[in-house]
CSV table of C-alpha atoms in Angstrom, one decimal:
chain,number,residue,atom,x,y,z
A,1,MET,CA,155.6,20.0,128.4
A,2,THR,CA,158.5,21.0,126.0
A,3,GLY,CA,161.9,22.1,127.3
A,4,ALA,CA,161.2,25.7,126.2
A,5,GLY,CA,157.8,25.5,127.9
A,6,THR,CA,159.3,24.2,131.1
A,7,GLY,CA,161.8,27.0,131.1
A,8,LEU,CA,159.1,29.6,130.6
A,9,LEU,CA,157.0,28.1,133.4
A,10,LEU,CA,160.0,28.1,135.8
A,11,ALA,CA,160.8,31.7,134.9
A,12,LEU,CA,157.2,32.7,135.5
A,13,LEU,CA,157.2,30.9,138.9
A,14,ALA,CA,160.1,32.9,140.2
A,15,GLY,CA,159.2,35.9,142.3
A,16,PRO,CA,159.2,37.2,145.9
A,17,ALA,CA,157.2,35.3,148.5
A,18,ALA,CA,154.2,37.1,150.0
A,19,ALA,CA,153.0,36.9,153.6
A,20,GLU,CA,151.0,33.6,153.9
A,21,ARG,CA,148.4,32.0,156.1
A,22,ILE,CA,147.6,28.2,156.3
A,23,VAL,CA,144.0,27.4,155.5
A,24,THR,CA,142.1,24.1,155.1
A,25,ASP,CA,139.8,23.5,152.1
A,26,SER,CA,136.7,21.3,151.9
A,27,SER,CA,138.7,18.2,151.1
A,28,GLY,CA,140.9,18.6,154.2
A,29,ARG,CA,143.9,19.8,152.3
A,30,ARG,CA,146.1,22.4,154.1
A,31,VAL,CA,147.0,25.2,151.7
A,32,ALA,CA,149.3,28.3,152.1
A,33,LEU,CA,147.3,31.3,150.9
A,34,PRO,CA,148.5,34.9,150.6
A,35,GLU,CA,147.1,37.2,153.3
A,36,ARG,CA,145.2,39.1,150.6
A,37,VAL,CA,143.5,37.3,147.7
A,38,GLU,CA,142.9,39.8,144.9
A,39,ARG,CA,143.2,37.6,141.7
A,40,VAL,CA,141.3,34.3,141.5
A,41,PHE,CA,141.6,31.8,138.6
A,42,PRO,CA,138.5,29.6,138.4
A,43,ALA,CA,139.2,25.9,137.6
A,44,GLY,CA,135.8,25.2,136.1
A,45,PRO,CA,132.4,26.8,135.4
A,46,PRO,CA,131.0,26.3,138.9
A,47,ALA,CA,134.0,28.1,140.4
A,48,SER,CA,133.6,31.0,138.0
A,49,VAL,CA,130.0,31.5,138.9
A,50,VAL,CA,130.5,31.3,142.7
A,51,VAL,CA,133.6,33.6,142.7
A,52,TYR,CA,131.6,36.0,140.5
A,53,MET,CA,128.7,36.0,142.9
A,54,LEU,CA,131.0,36.6,145.9
A,55,ALA,CA,133.6,39.1,144.5
A,56,PRO,CA,133.3,39.8,140.8
A,57,ASP,CA,136.3,42.2,140.8
A,58,ARG,CA,138.6,39.4,141.9
A,59,LEU,CA,137.6,37.0,139.1
A,60,LEU,CA,140.3,36.9,136.4
A,61,GLY,CA,138.0,35.5,133.7
A,62,TRP,CA,135.4,33.0,132.7
A,63,THR,CA,136.0,29.4,131.6
A,64,ARG,CA,134.3,30.3,128.4
A,65,ALA,CA,133.4,33.7,127.0
A,66,ILE,CA,130.1,35.2,128.0
A,67,SER,CA,127.7,34.7,125.0
A,68,PRO,CA,125.7,37.5,123.4
A,69,PRO,CA,122.4,36.3,124.9
A,70,GLU,CA,124.0,36.1,128.4
A,71,ARG,CA,125.6,39.6,128.3
A,72,PRO,CA,122.5,41.7,129.1
A,73,PHE,CA,122.2,39.9,132.5
A,74,LEU,CA,125.7,40.9,133.7
A,75,PRO,CA,127.3,44.3,134.1
A,76,ASP,CA,129.5,45.1,131.0
A,77,ARG,CA,132.8,45.1,132.9
A,78,TYR,CA,132.3,41.6,134.0
A,79,ALA,CA,130.7,40.3,130.8
A,80,ASP,CA,133.9,41.5,129.1
A,81,LEU,CA,136.2,39.4,131.2
A,82,PRO,CA,138.4,37.1,129.1
A,83,GLU,CA,137.9,33.4,128.4
A,84,LEU,CA,140.5,31.4,130.4
A,85,GLY,CA,139.5,27.8,129.5
A,86,ARG,CA,138.9,25.1,132.1
A,87,LEU,CA,141.1,23.0,134.2
A,88,THR,CA,138.5,20.5,135.4
A,89,GLY,CA,135.6,18.6,134.1
A,90,ARG,CA,134.9,17.4,130.5
A,91,GLY,CA,137.0,19.0,127.8
A,92,ASN,CA,139.6,20.8,129.9
A,93,THR,CA,141.1,23.4,127.6
A,94,VAL,CA,143.8,25.3,129.6
A,95,ASN,CA,147.4,24.4,130.1
A,96,LEU,CA,149.3,25.2,133.3
A,97,GLU,CA,151.4,27.9,131.7
A,98,THR,CA,148.2,29.9,131.1
A,99,VAL,CA,147.4,29.7,134.8
A,100,VAL,CA,150.8,31.0,135.8
A,101,THR,CA,150.8,33.7,133.2
A,102,ALA,CA,147.5,35.1,134.6
A,103,LYS,CA,149.4,35.6,137.9
A,104,PRO,CA,146.6,34.5,140.2
A,105,ASP,CA,146.8,34.6,144.0
A,106,VAL,CA,144.8,31.3,144.1
A,107,VAL,CA,143.1,28.7,141.8
A,108,VAL,CA,139.6,27.8,143.0
A,109,ASP,CA,137.7,24.7,142.1
A,110,VAL,CA,134.1,24.3,143.3
A,111,GLY,CA,132.3,21.0,143.0
A,112,SER,CA,133.1,17.5,144.0
A,113,THR,CA,135.8,16.7,146.6
A,114,ALA,CA,136.2,13.2,145.4
A,115,PRO,CA,139.8,11.8,145.2
A,116,THR,CA,140.0,12.5,141.5
A,117,PHE,CA,139.6,16.2,142.1
A,118,VAL,CA,141.8,16.2,145.1
A,119,SER,CA,144.6,14.7,143.0
A,120,LEU,CA,144.0,17.3,140.3
A,121,ALA,CA,144.2,20.2,142.8
A,122,ASP,CA,147.4,18.7,144.2
A,123,ARG,CA,148.9,18.5,140.6
A,124,VAL,CA,147.9,22.0,139.6
A,125,GLN,CA,149.4,23.4,142.9
A,126,GLU,CA,152.6,21.4,142.6
A,127,GLN,CA,153.2,22.3,138.9
A,128,THR,CA,152.2,26.0,139.1
A,129,ARG,CA,153.2,26.8,142.7
A,130,VAL,CA,149.8,28.6,142.9
A,131,PRO,CA,147.7,27.8,145.9
A,132,THR,CA,144.8,25.7,144.8
A,133,LEU,CA,141.6,25.3,146.8
A,134,LEU,CA,139.0,22.6,146.4
A,135,ILE,CA,135.6,23.8,147.8
A,136,ASP,CA,132.5,21.6,148.2
A,137,GLY,CA,129.9,22.8,145.7
A,138,HIS,CA,127.0,20.5,146.4
A,139,LEU,CA,123.7,22.3,146.3
A,140,ALA,CA,122.7,21.3,149.8
A,141,GLU,CA,126.0,22.8,151.0
A,142,SER,CA,125.6,26.2,149.3
A,143,ALA,CA,125.6,28.2,152.5
A,144,ARG,CA,128.8,26.5,153.7
A,145,THR,CA,130.3,27.1,150.2
A,146,PHE,CA,129.7,30.8,150.4
A,147,ARG,CA,130.9,31.1,154.0
A,148,THR,CA,134.1,29.0,153.4
A,149,LEU,CA,135.1,30.7,150.2
A,150,GLY,CA,134.1,34.1,151.4
A,151,ALA,CA,136.3,33.8,154.5
A,152,LEU,CA,139.2,32.4,152.4
A,153,MET,CA,139.0,35.3,149.9
A,154,GLY,CA,138.6,38.0,152.6
A,155,VAL,CA,135.0,38.8,151.8
A,156,ALA,CA,133.4,37.1,154.8
A,157,GLU,CA,130.6,39.6,155.1
A,158,ARG,CA,129.5,39.1,151.5
A,159,GLY,CA,129.8,35.4,152.0
A,160,GLU,CA,127.5,35.5,155.0
A,161,GLU,CA,124.9,37.6,153.1
A,162,LEU,CA,124.7,35.0,150.3
A,163,ALA,CA,124.9,32.1,152.8
A,164,ARG,CA,121.8,33.4,154.6
A,165,TYR,CA,119.9,33.6,151.4
A,166,ALA,CA,120.9,30.0,150.6
A,167,GLU,CA,119.9,28.7,154.1
A,168,THR,CA,116.5,30.4,153.9
A,169,THR,CA,115.8,29.1,150.4
A,170,LEU,CA,116.8,25.6,151.1
A,171,ALA,CA,114.9,25.5,154.4
A,172,GLU,CA,111.7,27.0,152.9
A,173,VAL,CA,111.8,24.8,149.8
A,174,ARG,CA,112.4,21.6,151.9
A,175,ARG,CA,109.6,22.5,154.3
A,176,ARG,CA,107.1,22.8,151.4
A,177,PHE,CA,108.2,19.7,149.6
A,178,ASP,CA,108.3,17.6,152.8
A,179,GLY,CA,104.5,18.2,153.0
A,180,VAL,CA,103.9,16.2,149.8
A,181,PRO,CA,102.9,12.6,150.8
A,182,GLU,CA,105.1,9.9,149.4
A,183,ASP,CA,102.3,8.6,147.1
A,184,LYS,CA,101.8,12.1,145.6
A,185,ARG,CA,105.4,12.8,144.7
A,186,LEU,CA,105.7,13.3,141.0
A,187,LYS,CA,107.9,11.0,138.8
A,188,VAL,CA,110.2,13.4,137.0
A,189,TYR,CA,112.7,12.9,134.2
A,190,MET,CA,115.5,15.4,133.6
A,191,ALA,CA,116.1,15.6,129.8
A,192,ARG,CA,119.5,16.8,128.6
A,193,GLY,CA,120.8,17.2,125.0
A,194,PRO,CA,118.9,17.9,121.8
A,195,ARG,CA,117.2,14.5,121.8
A,196,GLY,CA,116.5,14.5,125.5
A,197,LEU,CA,118.1,11.1,126.0
A,198,GLN,CA,120.9,12.1,128.4
A,199,THR,CA,120.0,12.4,132.1
A,200,GLY,CA,121.5,12.1,135.6
A,201,ILE,CA,121.1,9.3,138.1
A,202,ARG,CA,121.6,9.1,141.8
A,203,GLY,CA,124.8,10.8,142.9
A,204,SER,CA,125.0,13.0,139.8
A,205,ILE,CA,125.7,16.7,140.8
A,206,ASN,CA,123.7,17.6,137.7
A,207,VAL,CA,120.3,16.5,139.1
A,208,GLU,CA,120.8,17.7,142.7
A,209,ALA,CA,117.9,20.1,142.3
A,210,LEU,CA,115.6,17.1,141.8
A,211,ASP,CA,117.0,15.5,144.9
A,212,VAL,CA,116.5,18.6,147.1
A,213,ALA,CA,113.0,18.9,145.7
A,214,GLY,CA,112.2,15.4,146.8
A,215,VAL,CA,110.6,14.3,143.6
A,216,ARG,CA,111.0,10.8,142.2
A,217,ASN,CA,113.9,10.9,139.6
A,218,VAL,CA,112.7,8.0,137.4
A,219,ALA,CA,116.2,7.4,136.0
A,220,ALA,CA,117.7,7.2,139.4
A,221,GLU,CA,115.0,4.8,140.6
A,222,ASN,CA,115.7,2.5,137.7
A,223,LEU,CA,119.4,2.9,137.1
A,224,GLY,CA,120.9,3.4,140.6
A,225,ASN,CA,124.0,5.3,141.3
A,226,GLY,CA,126.4,7.1,139.0
A,227,GLY,CA,126.6,10.4,137.0
A,228,LEU,CA,125.3,11.4,133.6
A,229,VAL,CA,124.1,8.6,131.5
A,230,ASN,CA,122.6,8.1,128.0
A,231,VAL,CA,119.3,6.3,127.9
A,232,SER,CA,117.0,4.9,125.2
A,233,MET,CA,113.5,6.1,124.2
A,234,GLU,CA,112.2,2.6,125.2
A,235,GLN,CA,113.4,3.2,128.8
A,236,VAL,CA,111.7,6.6,129.0
A,237,LEU,CA,108.5,5.1,127.7
A,238,ALA,CA,108.7,2.3,130.3
A,239,TRP,CA,109.3,4.9,133.1
A,240,GLN,CA,106.3,7.1,132.1
A,241,PRO,CA,107.3,10.3,134.0
A,242,ASP,CA,104.6,12.6,135.2
A,243,ALA,CA,106.7,15.6,134.2
A,244,ILE,CA,109.9,16.4,132.3
A,245,VAL,CA,112.3,19.2,133.0
A,246,THR,CA,115.0,20.2,130.6
A,247,ILE,CA,117.8,22.8,130.0
A,248,ASP,CA,117.9,22.2,126.3
A,249,ARG,CA,115.7,24.6,124.2
A,250,GLY,CA,116.0,22.5,121.0
A,251,PHE,CA,114.6,19.5,122.8
A,252,TYR,CA,111.8,21.5,124.4
A,253,GLU,CA,110.7,23.0,121.1
A,254,SER,CA,110.7,19.7,119.3
A,255,VAL,CA,109.3,17.3,121.9
A,256,TRP,CA,105.7,18.5,121.3
A,257,THR,CA,105.7,17.2,117.8
A,258,ASP,CA,108.3,14.4,117.9
A,259,PRO,CA,106.3,11.2,117.3
A,260,LEU,CA,108.7,9.2,119.5
A,261,TRP,CA,107.8,11.3,122.6
A,262,GLN,CA,104.0,11.3,122.1
A,263,GLY,CA,103.6,8.1,124.1
A,264,VAL,CA,105.2,9.7,127.2
A,265,LYS,CA,102.6,10.7,129.8
A,266,ALA,CA,104.4,14.0,130.6
A,267,VAL,CA,104.2,15.1,126.9
A,268,ARG,CA,100.5,14.0,126.6
A,269,ASP,CA,99.7,16.0,129.7
A,270,ARG,CA,101.8,19.0,128.5
A,271,ARG,CA,104.0,18.9,131.5
A,272,VAL,CA,107.4,19.5,129.9
A,273,TYR,CA,109.2,22.5,131.3
A,274,LEU,CA,112.2,24.5,130.0
A,275,SER,CA,114.4,25.8,132.8
A,276,PRO,CA,115.3,29.5,132.5
A,277,GLY,CA,118.9,29.6,131.2
A,278,LEU,CA,120.4,33.1,131.2
A,279,PRO,CA,123.0,34.0,132.2
A,280,PHE,CA,123.2,30.5,133.7
A,281,THR,CA,120.6,27.7,133.8
A,282,TRP,CA,118.5,27.5,136.9
A,283,ILE,CA,118.7,23.7,137.6
A,284,ASP,CA,121.9,22.4,136.2
A,285,SER,CA,124.7,23.8,134.0
A,286,PRO,CA,126.9,24.9,135.6
A,287,PRO,CA,126.0,23.0,138.8
A,288,ALA,CA,126.6,25.9,141.2
A,289,ALA,CA,124.5,28.2,143.4
A,290,ASN,CA,122.6,29.4,140.3
A,291,ARG,CA,120.3,26.4,141.2
A,292,LEU,CA,119.0,28.1,144.3
A,293,LEU,CA,116.5,30.0,142.3
A,294,GLY,CA,115.8,26.9,140.3
A,295,LEU,CA,114.5,25.2,143.4
A,296,ARG,CA,111.7,27.7,143.6
A,297,TRP,CA,111.1,27.4,139.9
A,298,LEU,CA,110.8,23.6,140.2
A,299,GLY,CA,108.3,24.1,143.0
A,300,ALA,CA,106.2,26.5,140.9
A,301,VAL,CA,106.0,24.3,137.9
A,302,LEU,CA,105.7,20.9,139.6
A,303,TYR,CA,103.6,21.8,142.6
A,304,PRO,CA,101.9,25.2,141.9
A,305,GLU,CA,99.5,24.8,144.8
A,306,LEU,CA,102.5,24.7,147.2
A,307,PHE,CA,104.4,27.6,145.5
A,308,PRO,CA,101.6,30.0,144.5
A,309,GLU,CA,103.7,33.2,144.7
A,310,ASP,CA,104.8,35.0,141.5
A,311,LEU,CA,108.4,34.1,140.7
A,312,ARG,CA,109.0,37.5,139.1
A,313,GLU,CA,109.8,39.3,142.3
A,314,GLU,CA,112.1,36.5,143.6
A,315,THR,CA,113.9,36.5,140.2
A,316,ARG,CA,114.5,40.2,140.4
A,317,ARG,CA,115.8,39.9,143.9
A,318,PHE,CA,118.1,36.9,143.1
A,319,TYR,CA,119.6,38.5,140.0
A,320,ALA,CA,120.3,41.8,141.8
A,321,LEU,CA,121.9,40.0,144.8
A,322,PHE,CA,123.9,37.3,143.0
A,323,TYR,CA,124.5,38.6,139.5
A,324,HIS,CA,124.9,42.3,140.3
A,325,ARG,CA,122.4,43.5,137.8
A,326,GLU,CA,118.6,43.7,138.3
A,327,PRO,CA,116.7,42.4,135.2
A,328,THR,CA,114.0,44.3,133.5
A,329,ALA,CA,110.4,43.1,133.5
A,330,GLU,CA,110.7,42.1,129.9
A,331,GLN,CA,113.8,40.0,130.6
A,332,ILE,CA,112.0,38.2,133.5
A,333,ASP,CA,109.0,37.4,131.3
A,334,ALA,CA,111.3,35.9,128.7
A,335,LEU,CA,113.2,33.9,131.3
A,336,LEU,CA,110.0,32.4,132.6
A,337,ALA,CA,108.4,31.7,129.2
A,338,GLY,CA,109.4,28.0,129.3
A,339,SER,CA,107.4,27.5,132.5
A,340,ARG,CA,104.2,27.3,130.4
A,341,PRO,CA,103.6,24.8,127.5
A,342,PRO,CA,103.6,26.6,124.1
A,343,GLY,CA,100.3,27.3,122.3
């Protein structure tokens, strides 16, 4: 940071101290929070989604601007919130002066609580003097995420409402998937990117929906632990997944005619499924509580006999509860279009 920049930051940091309380975040860090939290700066995309779900009026902005296709699924006053950039993850785009200028009561990061992210939270808090919370964002911990952050933000009742939905969904989905015998569990490949050759292996937060669903993640079975990885077409051909799920529309539209993919069982059997993706994808990006609805979608496309109910009503309910806007019937039909092979 330049001398001028340092001076600006120090000037911005000056100000009267507010009444505080000491809280403990998911990593065990003790943080002094204001008694009232009205302005929240999200450190990354998962945090922006979770804070929006809990208390949209307290969200200062999005890590990236809401796109035109995403806007119809959110109330205008929230879709119009500014782009802030991101502090965490790949391609962090915001400097610490921007954080201080926004005058947040707290910075919130939702996701991994690994040492790397603990260190980042400590650095942000030390250099901005803004309380910084690190909240566990793993899919299986969604109820705890809502309860913890809801209590810390002073919206415990709302946090409890969303936590109960998360608990019910996770318990119901697990109960149904647990009834699938081991030898009947589908081999599934998660295709990311326009060529479909990026995926997640065991331990990747991006494929947690597959883990909760209890399917056999072919990449994880063959490549072990890690995060996101690039694979070869030869590897996918060797794995021969029974089904492919993707968040990339370009890949989904091209895979049916791409000669390289015609040797894959899932493509021959026309079992390639495009996750709904507006305003946020249902099974991955960002890896936040938007994936709760994706678990029911995965069940419907992978094991329709176990999930026979129409997803339209659950989609309407989820969007109204979590995104603060009920979708139209036409929007729901468009969202679910990738659940069926084209043609």
